Amino acid sequence: MLIYVILGFLCEKDMTGYEIKQKMTLSTSNFIDASFGSIYPMLKKMEKGELIKYEEVVEEGRFKKSYGITEKGKSEFIEWLKTPCTFSPFNYEYLNKLFFYKYLDDFEVVRLIASFQTTVACEYNKLALIEEKHVHEMNVYEHATLVFGKEYFQMIMNWHDGLTRKITGKKDNEYENDKEI
């Protein structure tokens, strides 16, 4: 999948590896992200496959590789875009663990859920900040994927709120009062 994200970015404009990582952080990180340690080997592989080319440029006295997409790369990217998507059920570690939480006491389960919700809330907040700062730069499709990510994270948090209420035996209004404290 990383190969197609990079090709898509390079359809817009030529970029350095650093710029590709920055673009990914600001746009696709809620559904695909990669480290520099993954991006640079992929760029090398793509270059060998003649999907991209690079040009060495000097910027502020430093040599940088600026990558651009080739016609072969554009063609492969467009063919990939035209391929129908398949649905695959999610595979999440927390659901695997949650399935067996019956072996833990309820207090520990509620603590683990709260910890997980904090992690999800952090991811939600990252997307909200990106949207706040960069929404004017996004096209309708880029913004749609960001909104999907935010709504998905919100659904996960809400679902876990309901589960916590079931575990603790609290009614909705009792739970809301506890959250405000």
PDB file of C-alpha atoms in Angstrom:
ATOM      1  CA  MET A   1       0.000   0.000   0.000  1.00  0.00           C
ATOM      2  CA  LEU A   2       2.894   2.378   0.793  1.00  0.00           C
ATOM      3  CA  ILE A   3       3.992   2.288  -2.828  1.00  0.00           C
ATOM      4  CA  TYR A   4       0.643   3.703  -3.994  1.00  0.00           C
ATOM      5  CA  VAL A   5       0.562   6.426  -1.355  1.00  0.00           C
ATOM      6  CA  ILE A   6       3.994   7.591  -2.494  1.00  0.00           C
ATOM      7  CA  LEU A   7       2.976   7.432  -6.160  1.00  0.00           C
ATOM      8  CA  GLY A   8      -0.162   9.429  -5.356  1.00  0.00           C
ATOM      9  CA  PHE A   9       1.836  12.111  -3.573  1.00  0.00           C
ATOM     10  CA  LEU A  10       4.283  12.296  -6.479  1.00  0.00           C
ATOM     11  CA  CYS A  11       1.379  12.766  -8.902  1.00  0.00           C
ATOM     12  CA  GLU A  12       0.900  16.157  -7.223  1.00  0.00           C
ATOM     13  CA  LYS A  13       4.515  17.282  -7.356  1.00  0.00           C
ATOM     14  CA  ASP A  14       8.113  16.129  -7.006  1.00  0.00           C
ATOM     15  CA  MET A  15       9.105  15.615  -3.367  1.00  0.00           C
ATOM     16  CA  THR A  16      12.036  14.615  -1.200  1.00  0.00           C
ATOM     17  CA  GLY A  17      11.735  11.655   1.162  1.00  0.00           C
ATOM     18  CA  TYR A  18      11.338  14.109   4.025  1.00  0.00           C
ATOM     19  CA  GLU A  19       8.505  15.917   2.235  1.00  0.00           C
ATOM     20  CA  ILE A  20       6.772  12.594   1.563  1.00  0.00           C
ATOM     21  CA  LYS A  21       6.914  11.766   5.290  1.00  0.00           C
ATOM     22  CA  GLN A  22       5.585  15.216   6.218  1.00  0.00           C
ATOM     23  CA  LYS A  23       2.726  14.932   3.702  1.00  0.00           C
ATOM     24  CA  MET A  24       1.889  11.494   5.085  1.00  0.00           C
ATOM     25  CA  THR A  25       1.841  12.796   8.652  1.00  0.00           C
ATOM     26  CA  LEU A  26      -0.564  15.573   7.678  1.00  0.00           C
ATOM     27  CA  SER A  27      -2.842  13.584   5.414  1.00  0.00           C
ATOM     28  CA  THR A  28      -2.837   9.783   5.489  1.00  0.00           C
ATOM     29  CA  SER A  29      -1.518   8.922   8.953  1.00  0.00           C
ATOM     30  CA  ASN A  30      -4.955   7.892  10.228  1.00  0.00           C
ATOM     31  CA  PHE A  31      -5.054   5.000   7.761  1.00  0.00           C
ATOM     32  CA  ILE A  32      -1.474   4.523   6.557  1.00  0.00           C
ATOM     33  CA  ASP A  33       1.744   5.863   7.978  1.00  0.00           C
ATOM     34  CA  ALA A  34       5.369   4.903   7.527  1.00  0.00           C
ATOM     35  CA  SER A  35       8.702   5.721   9.065  1.00  0.00           C
ATOM     36  CA  PHE A  36      11.683   7.092   7.170  1.00  0.00           C
ATOM     37  CA  GLY A  37      13.105   3.581   7.560  1.00  0.00           C
ATOM     38  CA  SER A  38      10.241   2.293   5.388  1.00  0.00           C
ATOM     39  CA  ILE A  39       9.941   5.218   2.986  1.00  0.00           C
ATOM     40  CA  TYR A  40      13.538   5.357   1.762  1.00  0.00           C
ATOM     41  CA  PRO A  41      13.864   1.627   0.948  1.00  0.00           C
ATOM     42  CA  MET A  42      10.509   1.832  -0.858  1.00  0.00           C
ATOM     43  CA  LEU A  43      11.755   4.808  -2.892  1.00  0.00           C
ATOM     44  CA  LYS A  44      14.834   2.818  -3.870  1.00  0.00           C
ATOM     45  CA  LYS A  45      12.672  -0.162  -4.878  1.00  0.00           C
ATOM     46  CA  MET A  46      10.335   2.103  -6.872  1.00  0.00           C
ATOM     47  CA  GLU A  47      13.290   3.675  -8.644  1.00  0.00           C
ATOM     48  CA  LYS A  48      14.618   0.244  -9.631  1.00  0.00           C
ATOM     49  CA  GLY A  49      11.164  -0.591 -10.968  1.00  0.00           C
ATOM     50  CA  GLU A  50      11.236   2.632 -13.007  1.00  0.00           C
ATOM     51  CA  LEU A  51       8.091   3.941 -11.298  1.00  0.00           C
ATOM     52  CA  ILE A  52       9.923   7.037 -10.117  1.00  0.00           C
ATOM     53  CA  LYS A  53      13.058   8.935 -10.956  1.00  0.00           C
ATOM     54  CA  TYR A  54      15.118  11.302  -8.881  1.00  0.00           C
ATOM     55  CA  GLU A  55      17.093  14.427  -9.415  1.00  0.00           C
ATOM     56  CA  GLU A  56      19.802  15.610  -7.066  1.00  0.00           C
ATOM     57  CA  VAL A  57      19.280  19.202  -6.050  1.00  0.00           C
ATOM     58  CA  VAL A  58      21.302  21.479  -3.837  1.00  0.00           C
ATOM     59  CA  GLU A  59      19.248  23.299  -1.235  1.00  0.00           C
ATOM     60  CA  GLU A  60      20.918  25.498   1.364  1.00  0.00           C
ATOM     61  CA  GLY A  61      24.252  23.873   0.576  1.00  0.00           C
ATOM     62  CA  ARG A  62      22.927  20.320   1.012  1.00  0.00           C
ATOM     63  CA  PHE A  63      22.399  17.648  -1.615  1.00  0.00           C
ATOM     64  CA  LYS A  64      18.862  16.299  -1.668  1.00  0.00           C
ATOM     65  CA  LYS A  65      17.094  13.788  -3.847  1.00  0.00           C
ATOM     66  CA  SER A  66      13.866  15.087  -5.303  1.00  0.00           C
ATOM     67  CA  TYR A  67      11.694  12.234  -6.528  1.00  0.00           C
ATOM     68  CA  GLY A  68       9.253  12.449  -9.430  1.00  0.00           C
ATOM     69  CA  ILE A  69       6.822   9.962 -10.909  1.00  0.00           C
ATOM     70  CA  THR A  70       7.479   8.433 -14.327  1.00  0.00           C
ATOM     71  CA  GLU A  71       4.861   7.644 -16.976  1.00  0.00           C
ATOM     72  CA  LYS A  72       5.143   3.983 -15.972  1.00  0.00           C
ATOM     73  CA  GLY A  73       4.527   4.994 -12.350  1.00  0.00           C
ATOM     74  CA  LYS A  74       1.491   7.113 -13.287  1.00  0.00           C
ATOM     75  CA  SER A  75       0.069   4.281 -15.335  1.00  0.00           C
ATOM     76  CA  GLU A  76       0.521   1.739 -12.525  1.00  0.00           C
ATOM     77  CA  PHE A  77      -0.973   4.166  -9.999  1.00  0.00           C
ATOM     78  CA  ILE A  78      -4.063   4.860 -12.156  1.00  0.00           C
ATOM     79  CA  GLU A  79      -4.577   1.123 -12.743  1.00  0.00           C
ATOM     80  CA  TRP A  80      -4.414   0.541  -8.994  1.00  0.00           C
ATOM     81  CA  LEU A  81      -6.953   3.343  -8.422  1.00  0.00           C
ATOM     82  CA  LYS A  82      -9.357   1.733 -10.887  1.00  0.00           C
ATOM     83  CA  THR A  83      -9.174  -1.674  -9.187  1.00  0.00           C
ATOM     84  CA  PRO A  84     -12.307  -2.271  -7.071  1.00  0.00           C
ATOM     85  CA  CYS A  85     -11.757  -2.237  -3.320  1.00  0.00           C
ATOM     86  CA  THR A  86     -12.304  -5.357  -1.305  1.00  0.00           C
ATOM     87  CA  PHE A  87     -13.684  -5.366   2.194  1.00  0.00           C
ATOM     88  CA  SER A  88     -11.654  -7.009   4.894  1.00  0.00           C
ATOM     89  CA  PRO A  89     -12.816  -7.211   8.482  1.00  0.00           C
ATOM     90  CA  PHE A  90     -10.682  -5.343  10.947  1.00  0.00           C
ATOM     91  CA  ASN A  91      -8.051  -7.098  12.964  1.00  0.00           C
ATOM     92  CA  TYR A  92      -7.318  -5.181  16.135  1.00  0.00           C
ATOM     93  CA  GLU A  93      -5.210  -6.245  19.059  1.00  0.00           C
ATOM     94  CA  TYR A  94      -7.596  -4.628  21.530  1.00  0.00           C
ATOM     95  CA  LEU A  95     -10.530  -6.732  20.286  1.00  0.00           C
ATOM     96  CA  ASN A  96      -8.396  -9.863  20.576  1.00  0.00           C
ATOM     97  CA  LYS A  97      -7.567  -8.983  24.171  1.00  0.00           C
ATOM     98  CA  LEU A  98     -11.066  -7.741  24.979  1.00  0.00           C
ATOM     99  CA  PHE A  99     -12.474 -11.122  23.994  1.00  0.00           C
ATOM    100  CA  PHE A 100     -10.518 -12.667  26.894  1.00  0.00           C
ATOM    101  CA  TYR A 101     -10.937  -9.895  29.485  1.00  0.00           C
ATOM    102  CA  LYS A 102     -13.216 -12.237  31.435  1.00  0.00           C
ATOM    103  CA  TYR A 103      -9.990 -13.514  33.015  1.00  0.00           C
ATOM    104  CA  LEU A 104      -9.320 -10.101  34.584  1.00  0.00           C
ATOM    105  CA  ASP A 105     -11.216  -8.356  37.352  1.00  0.00           C
ATOM    106  CA  ASP A 106     -13.593  -5.580  36.322  1.00  0.00           C
ATOM    107  CA  PHE A 107     -11.479  -2.847  37.909  1.00  0.00           C
ATOM    108  CA  GLU A 108      -8.480  -3.860  35.772  1.00  0.00           C
ATOM    109  CA  VAL A 109     -10.635  -4.072  32.628  1.00  0.00           C
ATOM    110  CA  VAL A 110     -12.055  -0.582  33.208  1.00  0.00           C
ATOM    111  CA  ARG A 111      -8.507   0.724  33.769  1.00  0.00           C
ATOM    112  CA  LEU A 112      -7.290  -0.882  30.523  1.00  0.00           C
ATOM    113  CA  ILE A 113     -10.255   0.486  28.591  1.00  0.00           C
ATOM    114  CA  ALA A 114      -9.659   3.989  29.973  1.00  0.00           C
ATOM    115  CA  SER A 115      -6.005   3.769  28.991  1.00  0.00           C
ATOM    116  CA  PHE A 116      -6.944   2.653  25.492  1.00  0.00           C
ATOM    117  CA  GLN A 117      -9.517   5.441  25.203  1.00  0.00           C
ATOM    118  CA  THR A 118      -6.831   7.978  26.110  1.00  0.00           C
ATOM    119  CA  THR A 119      -4.688   6.654  23.258  1.00  0.00           C
ATOM    120  CA  VAL A 120      -7.603   6.874  20.819  1.00  0.00           C
ATOM    121  CA  ALA A 121      -8.462  10.382  22.051  1.00  0.00           C
ATOM    122  CA  CYS A 122      -4.871  11.478  21.352  1.00  0.00           C
ATOM    123  CA  GLU A 123      -5.172  10.193  17.779  1.00  0.00           C
ATOM    124  CA  TYR A 124      -8.519  11.957  17.396  1.00  0.00           C
ATOM    125  CA  ASN A 125      -6.987  15.205  18.663  1.00  0.00           C
ATOM    126  CA  LYS A 126      -4.101  14.908  16.178  1.00  0.00           C
ATOM    127  CA  LEU A 127      -6.592  14.693  13.317  1.00  0.00           C
ATOM    128  CA  ALA A 128      -8.657  17.563  14.708  1.00  0.00           C
ATOM    129  CA  LEU A 129      -5.533  19.737  14.848  1.00  0.00           C
ATOM    130  CA  ILE A 130      -4.551  18.796  11.296  1.00  0.00           C
ATOM    131  CA  GLU A 131      -8.060  19.645  10.134  1.00  0.00           C
ATOM    132  CA  GLU A 132      -8.040  22.965  11.966  1.00  0.00           C
ATOM    133  CA  LYS A 133      -4.685  24.013  10.496  1.00  0.00           C
ATOM    134  CA  HIS A 134      -4.862  22.518   6.998  1.00  0.00           C
ATOM    135  CA  VAL A 135      -8.504  22.101   5.950  1.00  0.00           C
ATOM    136  CA  HIS A 136      -8.161  24.996   3.487  1.00  0.00           C
ATOM    137  CA  GLU A 137      -5.389  23.061   1.675  1.00  0.00           C
ATOM    138  CA  MET A 138      -7.399  19.840   1.336  1.00  0.00           C
ATOM    139  CA  ASN A 139      -9.536  18.735  -1.549  1.00  0.00           C
ATOM    140  CA  VAL A 140     -12.877  17.037  -0.915  1.00  0.00           C
ATOM    141  CA  TYR A 141     -11.381  13.509  -0.936  1.00  0.00           C
ATOM    142  CA  GLU A 142      -8.476  14.323   1.356  1.00  0.00           C
ATOM    143  CA  HIS A 143     -10.852  15.990   3.782  1.00  0.00           C
ATOM    144  CA  ALA A 144     -13.270  13.055   3.569  1.00  0.00           C
ATOM    145  CA  THR A 145     -10.583  10.605   4.716  1.00  0.00           C
ATOM    146  CA  LEU A 146      -9.683  12.888   7.607  1.00  0.00           C
ATOM    147  CA  VAL A 147     -13.340  13.189   8.659  1.00  0.00           C
ATOM    148  CA  PHE A 148     -13.679   9.397   8.398  1.00  0.00           C
ATOM    149  CA  GLY A 149     -10.725   9.003  10.757  1.00  0.00           C
ATOM    150  CA  LYS A 150     -12.166  11.461  13.269  1.00  0.00           C
ATOM    151  CA  GLU A 151     -15.610   9.829  13.184  1.00  0.00           C
ATOM    152  CA  TYR A 152     -14.065   6.373  13.454  1.00  0.00           C
ATOM    153  CA  PHE A 153     -12.030   7.338  16.508  1.00  0.00           C
ATOM    154  CA  GLN A 154     -15.114   8.984  18.047  1.00  0.00           C
ATOM    155  CA  MET A 155     -17.125   5.799  17.470  1.00  0.00           C
ATOM    156  CA  ILE A 156     -14.426   3.732  19.205  1.00  0.00           C
ATOM    157  CA  MET A 157     -14.454   6.076  22.210  1.00  0.00           C
ATOM    158  CA  ASN A 158     -18.275   6.039  22.400  1.00  0.00           C
ATOM    159  CA  TRP A 159     -18.394   2.249  22.072  1.00  0.00           C
ATOM    160  CA  HIS A 160     -15.932   1.874  24.933  1.00  0.00           C
ATOM    161  CA  ASP A 161     -17.972   4.340  27.040  1.00  0.00           C
ATOM    162  CA  GLY A 162     -20.978   2.043  26.634  1.00  0.00           C
ATOM    163  CA  LEU A 163     -18.924  -1.020  27.483  1.00  0.00           C
ATOM    164  CA  THR A 164     -17.564   0.655  30.606  1.00  0.00           C
ATOM    165  CA  ARG A 165     -21.132   1.503  31.690  1.00  0.00           C
ATOM    166  CA  LYS A 166     -22.111  -2.172  31.255  1.00  0.00           C
ATOM    167  CA  ILE A 167     -19.126  -3.360  33.262  1.00  0.00           C
ATOM    168  CA  THR A 168     -19.644  -0.901  36.104  1.00  0.00           C
ATOM    169  CA  GLY A 169     -23.444  -1.200  36.038  1.00  0.00           C
ATOM    170  CA  LYS A 170     -23.915   2.555  35.787  1.00  0.00           C
ATOM    171  CA  LYS A 171     -26.693   4.221  33.884  1.00  0.00           C
ATOM    172  CA  ASP A 172     -25.885   6.847  31.233  1.00  0.00           C
ATOM    173  CA  ASN A 173     -26.535   9.862  33.475  1.00  0.00           C
ATOM    174  CA  GLU A 174     -24.395   8.479  36.334  1.00  0.00           C
ATOM    175  CA  TYR A 175     -21.554   7.855  33.908  1.00  0.00           C
ATOM    176  CA  GLU A 176     -21.767  11.344  32.417  1.00  0.00           C
ATOM    177  CA  ASN A 177     -21.597  12.873  35.910  1.00  0.00           C
ATOM    178  CA  ASP A 178     -18.443  10.874  36.648  1.00  0.00           C
ATOM    179  CA  LYS A 179     -16.805  12.009  33.398  1.00  0.00           C
ATOM    180  CA  GLU A 180     -17.336  15.679  34.261  1.00  0.00           C
ATOM    181  CA  ILE A 181     -15.470  15.375  37.575  1.00  0.00           C
TER     182      ILE A 181
END
